[in-house]
mmCIF file with all atom_site columns, C-alpha atoms in Angstrom:
data_model
loop_
_atom_site.group_PDB
_atom_site.id
_atom_site.type_symbol
_atom_site.label_atom_id
_atom_site.label_alt_id
_atom_site.label_comp_id
_atom_site.label_asym_id
_atom_site.label_entity_id
_atom_site.label_seq_id
_atom_site.pdbx_PDB_ins_code
_atom_site.Cartn_x
_atom_site.Cartn_y
_atom_site.Cartn_z
_atom_site.occupancy
_atom_site.B_iso_or_equiv
_atom_site.pdbx_formal_charge
_atom_site.auth_seq_id
_atom_site.auth_comp_id
_atom_site.auth_asym_id
_atom_site.auth_atom_id
_atom_site.pdbx_PDB_model_num
ATOM 1   C CA . TYR A 1 1   ? -18.495 -26.281 -1.182  1.00 0.00 ? 1107 TYR A CA 1
ATOM 2   C CA . VAL A 1 2   ? -15.581 -26.315 1.689   1.00 0.00 ? 1108 VAL A CA 1
ATOM 3   C CA . GLY A 1 3   ? -13.689 -23.534 3.299   1.00 0.00 ? 1109 GLY A CA 1
ATOM 4   C CA . GLU A 1 4   ? -11.703 -22.754 5.802   1.00 0.00 ? 1110 GLU A CA 1
ATOM 5   C CA . GLY A 1 5   ? -10.008 -19.386 6.894   1.00 0.00 ? 1111 GLY A CA 1
ATOM 6   C CA . GLY A 1 6   ? -8.128  -18.083 9.543   1.00 0.00 ? 1112 GLY A CA 1
ATOM 7   C CA . GLN A 1 7   ? -5.923  -14.824 10.343  1.00 0.00 ? 1113 GLN A CA 1
ATOM 8   C CA . LEU A 1 8   ? -2.273  -14.770 9.975   1.00 0.00 ? 1114 LEU A CA 1
ATOM 9   C CA . TYR A 1 9   ? -2.101  -11.319 10.429  1.00 0.00 ? 1115 TYR A CA 1
ATOM 10  C CA . GLU A 1 10  ? -3.243  -9.131  13.493  1.00 0.00 ? 1116 GLU A CA 1
ATOM 11  C CA . ASN A 1 11  ? -4.728  -5.673  12.948  1.00 0.00 ? 1117 ASN A CA 1
ATOM 12  C CA . GLY A 1 12  ? -1.925  -3.243  12.882  1.00 0.00 ? 1118 GLY A CA 1
ATOM 13  C CA . ASP A 1 13  ? 0.486   -5.641  11.581  1.00 0.00 ? 1119 ASP A CA 1
ATOM 14  C CA . LYS A 1 14  ? 2.313   -4.987  8.954   1.00 0.00 ? 1120 LYS A CA 1
ATOM 15  C CA . VAL A 1 15  ? 1.364   -7.370  5.934   1.00 0.00 ? 1121 VAL A CA 1
ATOM 16  C CA . SER A 1 16  ? 4.045   -7.075  3.084   1.00 0.00 ? 1122 SER A CA 1
ATOM 17  C CA . GLY A 1 17  ? 2.763   -7.993  -0.943  1.00 0.00 ? 1123 GLY A CA 1
ATOM 18  C CA . SER A 1 18  ? 5.289   -11.066 -0.341  1.00 0.00 ? 1124 SER A CA 1
ATOM 19  C CA . VAL A 1 19  ? 1.952   -12.416 1.045   1.00 0.00 ? 1125 VAL A CA 1
ATOM 20  C CA . SER A 1 20  ? 0.170   -12.550 -2.169  1.00 0.00 ? 1126 SER A CA 1
ATOM 21  C CA . VAL A 1 21  ? 2.480   -14.624 -4.193  1.00 0.00 ? 1127 VAL A CA 1
ATOM 22  C CA . VAL A 1 22  ? 2.462   -17.144 -1.542  1.00 0.00 ? 1128 VAL A CA 1
ATOM 23  C CA . SER A 1 23  ? -1.544  -17.100 -1.760  1.00 0.00 ? 1129 SER A CA 1
ATOM 24  C CA . HIS A 1 24  ? -1.048  -16.914 -5.940  1.00 0.00 ? 1130 HIS A CA 1
ATOM 25  C CA . TYR A 1 25  ? 1.614   -20.185 -5.450  1.00 0.00 ? 1131 TYR A CA 1
ATOM 26  C CA . LEU A 1 26  ? -1.085  -22.176 -3.327  1.00 0.00 ? 1132 LEU A CA 1
ATOM 27  C CA . GLN A 1 27  ? -3.617  -21.129 -5.626  1.00 0.00 ? 1133 GLN A CA 1
ATOM 28  C CA . THR A 1 28  ? -1.814  -22.493 -8.793  1.00 0.00 ? 1134 THR A CA 1
ATOM 29  C CA . GLY A 1 29  ? 0.279   -25.051 -7.248  1.00 0.00 ? 1135 GLY A CA 1
ATOM 30  C CA . TYR A 1 30  ? -0.812  -26.706 -4.250  1.00 0.00 ? 1136 TYR A CA 1
ATOM 31  C CA . MET A 1 31  ? -4.738  -25.940 -4.665  1.00 0.00 ? 1137 MET A CA 1
ATOM 32  C CA . TRP A 1 32  ? -4.780  -26.879 -8.021  1.00 0.00 ? 1138 TRP A CA 1
ATOM 33  C CA . ASP A 1 33  ? -2.338  -30.198 -7.977  1.00 0.00 ? 1139 ASP A CA 1
ATOM 34  C CA . VAL A 1 34  ? -3.512  -31.862 -4.559  1.00 0.00 ? 1140 VAL A CA 1
ATOM 35  C CA . ILE A 1 35  ? -7.149  -30.532 -4.871  1.00 0.00 ? 1141 ILE A CA 1
ATOM 36  C CA . ARG A 1 36  ? -7.959  -29.981 -8.184  1.00 0.00 ? 1142 ARG A CA 1
ATOM 37  C CA . ALA A 1 37  ? -6.480  -32.659 -9.907  1.00 0.00 ? 1143 ALA A CA 1
ATOM 38  C CA . LYS A 1 38  ? -5.713  -35.374 -7.540  1.00 0.00 ? 1144 LYS A CA 1
ATOM 39  C CA . ASN A 1 39  ? -8.776  -35.208 -5.302  1.00 0.00 ? 1145 ASN A CA 1
ATOM 40  C CA . GLY A 1 40  ? -11.329 -34.270 -8.281  1.00 0.00 ? 1146 GLY A CA 1
ATOM 41  C CA . ALA A 1 41  ? -12.882 -30.804 -6.772  1.00 0.00 ? 1147 ALA A CA 1
ATOM 42  C CA . TYR A 1 42  ? -14.260 -28.945 -9.834  1.00 0.00 ? 1148 TYR A CA 1
ATOM 43  C CA . GLY A 1 43  ? -12.968 -25.670 -8.578  1.00 0.00 ? 1149 GLY A CA 1
ATOM 44  C CA . ALA A 1 44  ? -10.123 -25.086 -5.983  1.00 0.00 ? 1150 ALA A CA 1
ATOM 45  C CA . PHE A 1 45  ? -8.941  -21.304 -4.373  1.00 0.00 ? 1151 PHE A CA 1
ATOM 46  C CA . SER A 1 46  ? -6.827  -20.059 -2.267  1.00 0.00 ? 1152 SER A CA 1
ATOM 47  C CA . ASP A 1 47  ? -7.107  -16.010 -1.351  1.00 0.00 ? 1153 ASP A CA 1
ATOM 48  C CA . PHE A 1 48  ? -5.230  -13.637 1.105   1.00 0.00 ? 1154 PHE A CA 1
ATOM 49  C CA . SER A 1 49  ? -7.188  -10.591 2.415   1.00 0.00 ? 1155 SER A CA 1
ATOM 50  C CA . HIS A 1 50  ? -4.021  -7.976  3.110   1.00 0.00 ? 1156 HIS A CA 1
ATOM 51  C CA . SER A 1 51  ? -7.323  -5.459  4.392   1.00 0.00 ? 1157 SER A CA 1
ATOM 52  C CA . ASP A 1 52  ? -7.892  -7.992  7.127   1.00 0.00 ? 1158 ASP A CA 1
ATOM 53  C CA . GLY A 1 53  ? -5.307  -10.591 6.844   1.00 0.00 ? 1159 GLY A CA 1
ATOM 54  C CA . VAL A 1 54  ? -7.377  -13.378 6.720   1.00 0.00 ? 1160 VAL A CA 1
ATOM 55  C CA . GLN A 1 55  ? -6.545  -16.250 4.508   1.00 0.00 ? 1161 GLN A CA 1
ATOM 56  C CA . THR A 1 56  ? -8.930  -18.574 2.940   1.00 0.00 ? 1162 THR A CA 1
ATOM 57  C CA . MET A 1 57  ? -8.799  -21.776 1.124   1.00 0.00 ? 1163 MET A CA 1
ATOM 58  C CA . SER A 1 58  ? -11.981 -23.416 -0.501  1.00 0.00 ? 1164 SER A CA 1
ATOM 59  C CA . THR A 1 59  ? -13.353 -25.720 -2.804  1.00 0.00 ? 1165 THR A CA 1
ATOM 60  C CA . TYR A 1 60  ? -16.275 -25.721 -5.416  1.00 0.00 ? 1166 TYR A CA 1
ATOM 61  C CA . ARG A 1 61  ? -18.421 -28.858 -6.610  1.00 0.00 ? 1167 ARG A CA 1
ATOM 62  C CA . ASP A 1 62  ? -15.727 -31.318 -4.524  1.00 0.00 ? 1168 ASP A CA 1
ATOM 63  C CA . PRO A 1 63  ? -16.645 -35.126 -4.721  1.00 0.00 ? 1169 PRO A CA 1
ATOM 64  C CA . ASN A 1 64  ? -14.830 -35.849 -1.110  1.00 0.00 ? 1170 ASN A CA 1
ATOM 65  C CA . SER A 1 65  ? -16.114 -35.689 2.707   1.00 0.00 ? 1171 SER A CA 1
ATOM 66  C CA . PRO A 1 66  ? -15.360 -32.264 4.242   1.00 0.00 ? 1172 PRO A CA 1
ATOM 67  C CA . ASP A 1 67  ? -13.110 -33.993 6.791   1.00 0.00 ? 1173 ASP A CA 1
ATOM 68  C CA . ILE A 1 68  ? -11.024 -34.959 3.490   1.00 0.00 ? 1174 ILE A CA 1
ATOM 69  C CA . THR A 1 69  ? -10.691 -31.379 2.372   1.00 0.00 ? 1175 THR A CA 1
ATOM 70  C CA . LEU A 1 70  ? -10.235 -29.879 5.485   1.00 0.00 ? 1176 LEU A CA 1
ATOM 71  C CA . ASP A 1 71  ? -7.258  -32.296 5.920   1.00 0.00 ? 1177 ASP A CA 1
ATOM 72  C CA . LEU A 1 72  ? -5.729  -31.045 2.891   1.00 0.00 ? 1178 LEU A CA 1
ATOM 73  C CA . PHE A 1 73  ? -6.253  -27.595 3.626   1.00 0.00 ? 1179 PHE A CA 1
ATOM 74  C CA . ASP A 1 74  ? -4.504  -28.441 6.958   1.00 0.00 ? 1180 ASP A CA 1
ATOM 75  C CA . ALA A 1 75  ? -1.298  -29.948 5.025   1.00 0.00 ? 1181 ALA A CA 1
ATOM 76  C CA . ALA A 1 76  ? -1.066  -26.879 2.800   1.00 0.00 ? 1182 ALA A CA 1
ATOM 77  C CA . ALA A 1 77  ? 1.611   -24.974 5.308   1.00 0.00 ? 1183 ALA A CA 1
ATOM 78  C CA . ASP A 1 78  ? 3.327   -28.241 5.129   1.00 0.00 ? 1184 ASP A CA 1
ATOM 79  C CA . SER A 1 79  ? 3.601   -28.607 1.550   1.00 0.00 ? 1185 SER A CA 1
ATOM 80  C CA . ILE A 1 80  ? 5.295   -24.927 1.307   1.00 0.00 ? 1186 ILE A CA 1
ATOM 81  C CA . LEU A 1 81  ? 7.885   -25.594 4.232   1.00 0.00 ? 1187 LEU A CA 1
ATOM 82  C CA . ASP A 1 82  ? 8.236   -28.936 2.194   1.00 0.00 ? 1188 ASP A CA 1
ATOM 83  C CA . ASP A 1 83  ? 8.984   -27.075 -1.149  1.00 0.00 ? 1189 ASP A CA 1
ATOM 84  C CA . ALA A 1 84  ? 11.182  -25.048 0.771   1.00 0.00 ? 1190 ALA A CA 1
ATOM 85  C CA . SER A 1 85  ? 13.457  -27.428 2.089   1.00 0.00 ? 1191 SER A CA 1
ATOM 86  C CA . SER A 1 86  ? 13.101  -29.893 -0.621  1.00 0.00 ? 1192 SER A CA 1
ATOM 87  C CA . GLY A 1 87  ? 14.839  -26.766 -2.777  1.00 0.00 ? 1193 GLY A CA 1
ATOM 88  C CA . THR A 1 88  ? 11.427  -26.391 -5.045  1.00 0.00 ? 1194 THR A CA 1
ATOM 89  C CA . LEU A 1 89  ? 11.762  -22.998 -3.845  1.00 0.00 ? 1195 LEU A CA 1
ATOM 90  C CA . SER A 1 90  ? 15.344  -21.961 -3.540  1.00 0.00 ? 1196 SER A CA 1
ATOM 91  C CA . ARG A 1 91  ? 17.446  -19.104 -2.885  1.00 0.00 ? 1197 ARG A CA 1
ATOM 92  C CA . LYS A 1 92  ? 19.757  -20.252 -5.932  1.00 0.00 ? 1198 LYS A CA 1
ATOM 93  C CA . ASP A 1 93  ? 17.119  -20.957 -8.741  1.00 0.00 ? 1199 ASP A CA 1
ATOM 94  C CA . ASP A 1 94  ? 14.398  -19.294 -8.079  1.00 0.00 ? 1200 ASP A CA 1
ATOM 95  C CA . ALA A 1 95  ? 11.977  -20.200 -10.609 1.00 0.00 ? 1201 ALA A CA 1
ATOM 96  C CA . ALA A 1 96  ? 8.972   -21.155 -9.230  1.00 0.00 ? 1202 ALA A CA 1
ATOM 97  C CA . ILE A 1 97  ? 9.000   -17.971 -6.898  1.00 0.00 ? 1203 ILE A CA 1
ATOM 98  C CA . THR A 1 98  ? 9.551   -15.742 -10.279 1.00 0.00 ? 1204 THR A CA 1
ATOM 99  C CA . ALA A 1 99  ? 6.838   -17.650 -11.401 1.00 0.00 ? 1205 ALA A CA 1
ATOM 100 C CA . ALA A 1 100 ? 5.042   -16.899 -8.827  1.00 0.00 ? 1206 ALA A CA 1
ATOM 101 C CA . VAL A 1 101 ? 5.688   -13.366 -8.657  1.00 0.00 ? 1207 VAL A CA 1
ATOM 102 C CA . ILE A 1 102 ? 4.850   -13.067 -12.560 1.00 0.00 ? 1208 ILE A CA 1
ATOM 103 C CA . GLY A 1 103 ? 1.403   -14.396 -12.184 1.00 0.00 ? 1209 GLY A CA 1
ATOM 104 C CA . THR A 1 104 ? 0.465   -12.406 -9.203  1.00 0.00 ? 1210 THR A CA 1
ATOM 105 C CA . ILE A 1 105 ? 1.602   -9.177  -10.670 1.00 0.00 ? 1211 ILE A CA 1
ATOM 106 C CA . GLY A 1 106 ? -0.295  -10.442 -13.846 1.00 0.00 ? 1212 GLY A CA 1
ATOM 107 C CA . GLU A 1 107 ? -3.716  -10.556 -11.533 1.00 0.00 ? 1213 GLU A CA 1
ATOM 108 C CA . LEU A 1 108 ? -2.334  -7.331  -10.230 1.00 0.00 ? 1214 LEU A CA 1
ATOM 109 C CA . ASP A 1 109 ? -2.653  -5.225  -12.870 1.00 0.00 ? 1215 ASP A CA 1
ATOM 110 C CA . GLY A 1 110 ? -5.086  -7.004  -15.369 1.00 0.00 ? 1216 GLY A CA 1
ATOM 111 C CA . SER A 1 111 ? -6.409  -5.846  -18.543 1.00 0.00 ? 1217 SER A CA 1
ATOM 112 C CA . ALA A 1 112 ? -6.950  -2.739  -19.508 1.00 0.00 ? 1218 ALA A CA 1
ATOM 113 C CA . LEU A 1 113 ? -10.208 -1.146  -17.400 1.00 0.00 ? 1219 LEU A CA 1
ATOM 114 C CA . ASP A 1 114 ? -12.680 0.139   -19.433 1.00 0.00 ? 1220 ASP A CA 1
ATOM 115 C CA . ALA A 1 115 ? -13.880 4.031   -18.095 1.00 0.00 ? 1221 ALA A CA 1
ATOM 116 C CA . GLU A 1 116 ? -16.900 2.235   -15.817 1.00 0.00 ? 1222 GLU A CA 1
ATOM 117 C CA . ASN A 1 117 ? -14.507 -0.161  -14.036 1.00 0.00 ? 1223 ASN A CA 1
ATOM 118 C CA . ALA A 1 118 ? -11.397 2.802   -14.274 1.00 0.00 ? 1224 ALA A CA 1
ATOM 119 C CA . GLY A 1 119 ? -13.706 4.866   -12.409 1.00 0.00 ? 1225 GLY A CA 1
ATOM 120 C CA . TYR A 1 120 ? -14.764 2.557   -9.867  1.00 0.00 ? 1226 TYR A CA 1
ATOM 121 C CA . VAL A 1 121 ? -11.345 1.288   -9.082  1.00 0.00 ? 1227 VAL A CA 1
ATOM 122 C CA . ALA A 1 122 ? -10.633 4.565   -8.392  1.00 0.00 ? 1228 ALA A CA 1
ATOM 123 C CA . LEU A 1 123 ? -13.233 5.299   -5.956  1.00 0.00 ? 1229 LEU A CA 1
ATOM 124 C CA . VAL A 1 124 ? -12.293 2.385   -4.053  1.00 0.00 ? 1230 VAL A CA 1
ATOM 125 C CA . ARG A 1 125 ? -8.619  2.981   -3.910  1.00 0.00 ? 1231 ARG A CA 1
ATOM 126 C CA . TYR A 1 126 ? -9.938  6.552   -2.711  1.00 0.00 ? 1232 TYR A CA 1
ATOM 127 C CA . LEU A 1 127 ? -11.819 5.078   -0.035  1.00 0.00 ? 1233 LEU A CA 1
ATOM 128 C CA . ARG A 1 128 ? -9.533  3.081   1.400   1.00 0.00 ? 1234 ARG A CA 1
ATOM 129 C CA . GLY A 1 129 ? -6.542  5.628   1.071   1.00 0.00 ? 1235 GLY A CA 1
ATOM 130 C CA . GLU A 1 130 ? -4.817  3.878   -1.520  1.00 0.00 ? 1236 GLU A CA 1
ATOM 131 C CA . SER A 1 131 ? -2.079  6.137   -3.154  1.00 0.00 ? 1237 SER A CA 1
ATOM 132 C CA . ILE A 1 132 ? 0.261   5.489   -5.849  1.00 0.00 ? 1238 ILE A CA 1
ATOM 133 C CA . VAL A 1 133 ? 3.191   5.413   -3.345  1.00 0.00 ? 1239 VAL A CA 1
ATOM 134 C CA . ALA A 1 134 ? 1.793   3.004   -0.907  1.00 0.00 ? 1240 ALA A CA 1
ATOM 135 C CA . ARG A 1 135 ? 0.761   0.613   -4.451  1.00 0.00 ? 1241 ARG A CA 1
ATOM 136 C CA . GLN A 1 136 ? 4.551   0.806   -5.767  1.00 0.00 ? 1242 GLN A CA 1
ATOM 137 C CA . GLN A 1 137 ? 5.742   -0.390  -2.178  1.00 0.00 ? 1243 GLN A CA 1
ATOM 138 C CA . TRP A 1 138 ? 3.377   -3.448  -2.699  1.00 0.00 ? 1244 TRP A CA 1
ATOM 139 C CA . ARG A 1 139 ? 4.644   -3.988  -6.104  1.00 0.00 ? 1245 ARG A CA 1
ATOM 140 C CA . SER A 1 140 ? 7.882   -3.606  -5.122  1.00 0.00 ? 1246 SER A CA 1
ATOM 141 C CA . GLN A 1 141 ? 7.321   -5.905  -2.174  1.00 0.00 ? 1247 GLN A CA 1
ATOM 142 C CA . ILE A 1 142 ? 5.913   -8.280  -4.366  1.00 0.00 ? 1248 ILE A CA 1
ATOM 143 C CA . ILE A 1 143 ? 8.921   -8.535  -6.673  1.00 0.00 ? 1249 ILE A CA 1
ATOM 144 C CA . ASN A 1 144 ? 11.343  -8.561  -3.927  1.00 0.00 ? 1250 ASN A CA 1
ATOM 145 C CA . THR A 1 145 ? 9.402   -11.870 -2.375  1.00 0.00 ? 1251 THR A CA 1
ATOM 146 C CA . ASP A 1 146 ? 12.063  -14.362 -1.279  1.00 0.00 ? 1252 ASP A CA 1
ATOM 147 C CA . ILE A 1 147 ? 11.968  -17.982 0.477   1.00 0.00 ? 1253 ILE A CA 1
ATOM 148 C CA . ASP A 1 148 ? 11.829  -16.260 3.720   1.00 0.00 ? 1254 ASP A CA 1
ATOM 149 C CA . ASP A 1 149 ? 8.327   -14.983 2.985   1.00 0.00 ? 1255 ASP A CA 1
ATOM 150 C CA . PHE A 1 150 ? 7.503   -17.981 1.882   1.00 0.00 ? 1256 PHE A CA 1
ATOM 151 C CA . VAL A 1 151 ? 8.387   -19.943 5.291   1.00 0.00 ? 1257 VAL A CA 1
ATOM 152 C CA . ASP A 1 152 ? 7.066   -16.830 7.220   1.00 0.00 ? 1258 ASP A CA 1
ATOM 153 C CA . PHE A 1 153 ? 3.843   -17.291 5.513   1.00 0.00 ? 1259 PHE A CA 1
ATOM 154 C CA . ALA A 1 154 ? 3.332   -20.988 6.148   1.00 0.00 ? 1260 ALA A CA 1
ATOM 155 C CA . ASN A 1 155 ? 4.561   -21.043 9.918   1.00 0.00 ? 1261 ASN A CA 1
ATOM 156 C CA . ARG A 1 156 ? 1.770   -18.104 10.170  1.00 0.00 ? 1262 ARG A CA 1
ATOM 157 C CA . MET A 1 157 ? -1.003  -20.797 8.650   1.00 0.00 ? 1263 MET A CA 1
ATOM 158 C CA . LYS A 1 158 ? -0.098  -23.475 10.872  1.00 0.00 ? 1264 LYS A CA 1
ATOM 159 C CA . ASN A 1 159 ? -0.952  -21.255 13.763  1.00 0.00 ? 1265 ASN A CA 1
ATOM 160 C CA . TRP A 1 160 ? -3.889  -19.253 12.354  1.00 0.00 ? 1266 TRP A CA 1
ATOM 161 C CA . LYS A 1 161 ? -5.876  -17.050 14.921  1.00 0.00 ? 1267 LYS A CA 1
ATOM 162 C CA . ASN A 1 162 ? -9.679  -17.671 14.957  1.00 0.00 ? 1268 ASN A CA 1
ATOM 163 C CA . PRO A 1 163 ? -10.222 -20.582 12.566  1.00 0.00 ? 1269 PRO A CA 1
ATOM 164 C CA . SER A 1 164 ? -13.661 -20.474 10.870  1.00 0.00 ? 1270 SER A CA 1
ATOM 165 C CA . ARG A 1 165 ? -15.134 -23.611 8.443   1.00 0.00 ? 1271 ARG A CA 1
ATOM 166 C CA . ALA A 1 166 ? -17.989 -23.788 6.627   1.00 0.00 ? 1272 ALA A CA 1
ATOM 167 C CA . ILE A 1 167 ? -19.247 -26.695 4.409   1.00 0.00 ? 1273 ILE A CA 1
#
């Protein structure tokens, strides 16, 4: 295992649902293509916690030295910025952004829950104070994600606070 994470948002900062889209884009694009397919890690993960503003990246059964993997994690933000400047992510033809939005909504909605899990999810949402209105606002922010959200996220990753690494 190799992991790295850091705080992208301070407590009290407004976090948009778009960060979920960019994290999904990292997971299914850069992490999969570069860390899993090209460099052989059995698992490669990207996760953003909107409750505390922390982004994490990690690998599982990684055959590389930790230094190589950590360098690849550090290059993730540049990869997003390269995609934004090369046209892979664009305002005109936003197929990559649309795919990331669809994947994020799929993760958000998931499959229909059985009664036990539906009750647990409802309890967690109640304890967190998540209202239906707030959830709809989050969903709307996901749907309205654009290239500027990707660039902002990448710039925050390049300057994250309280970075931590685990090997």
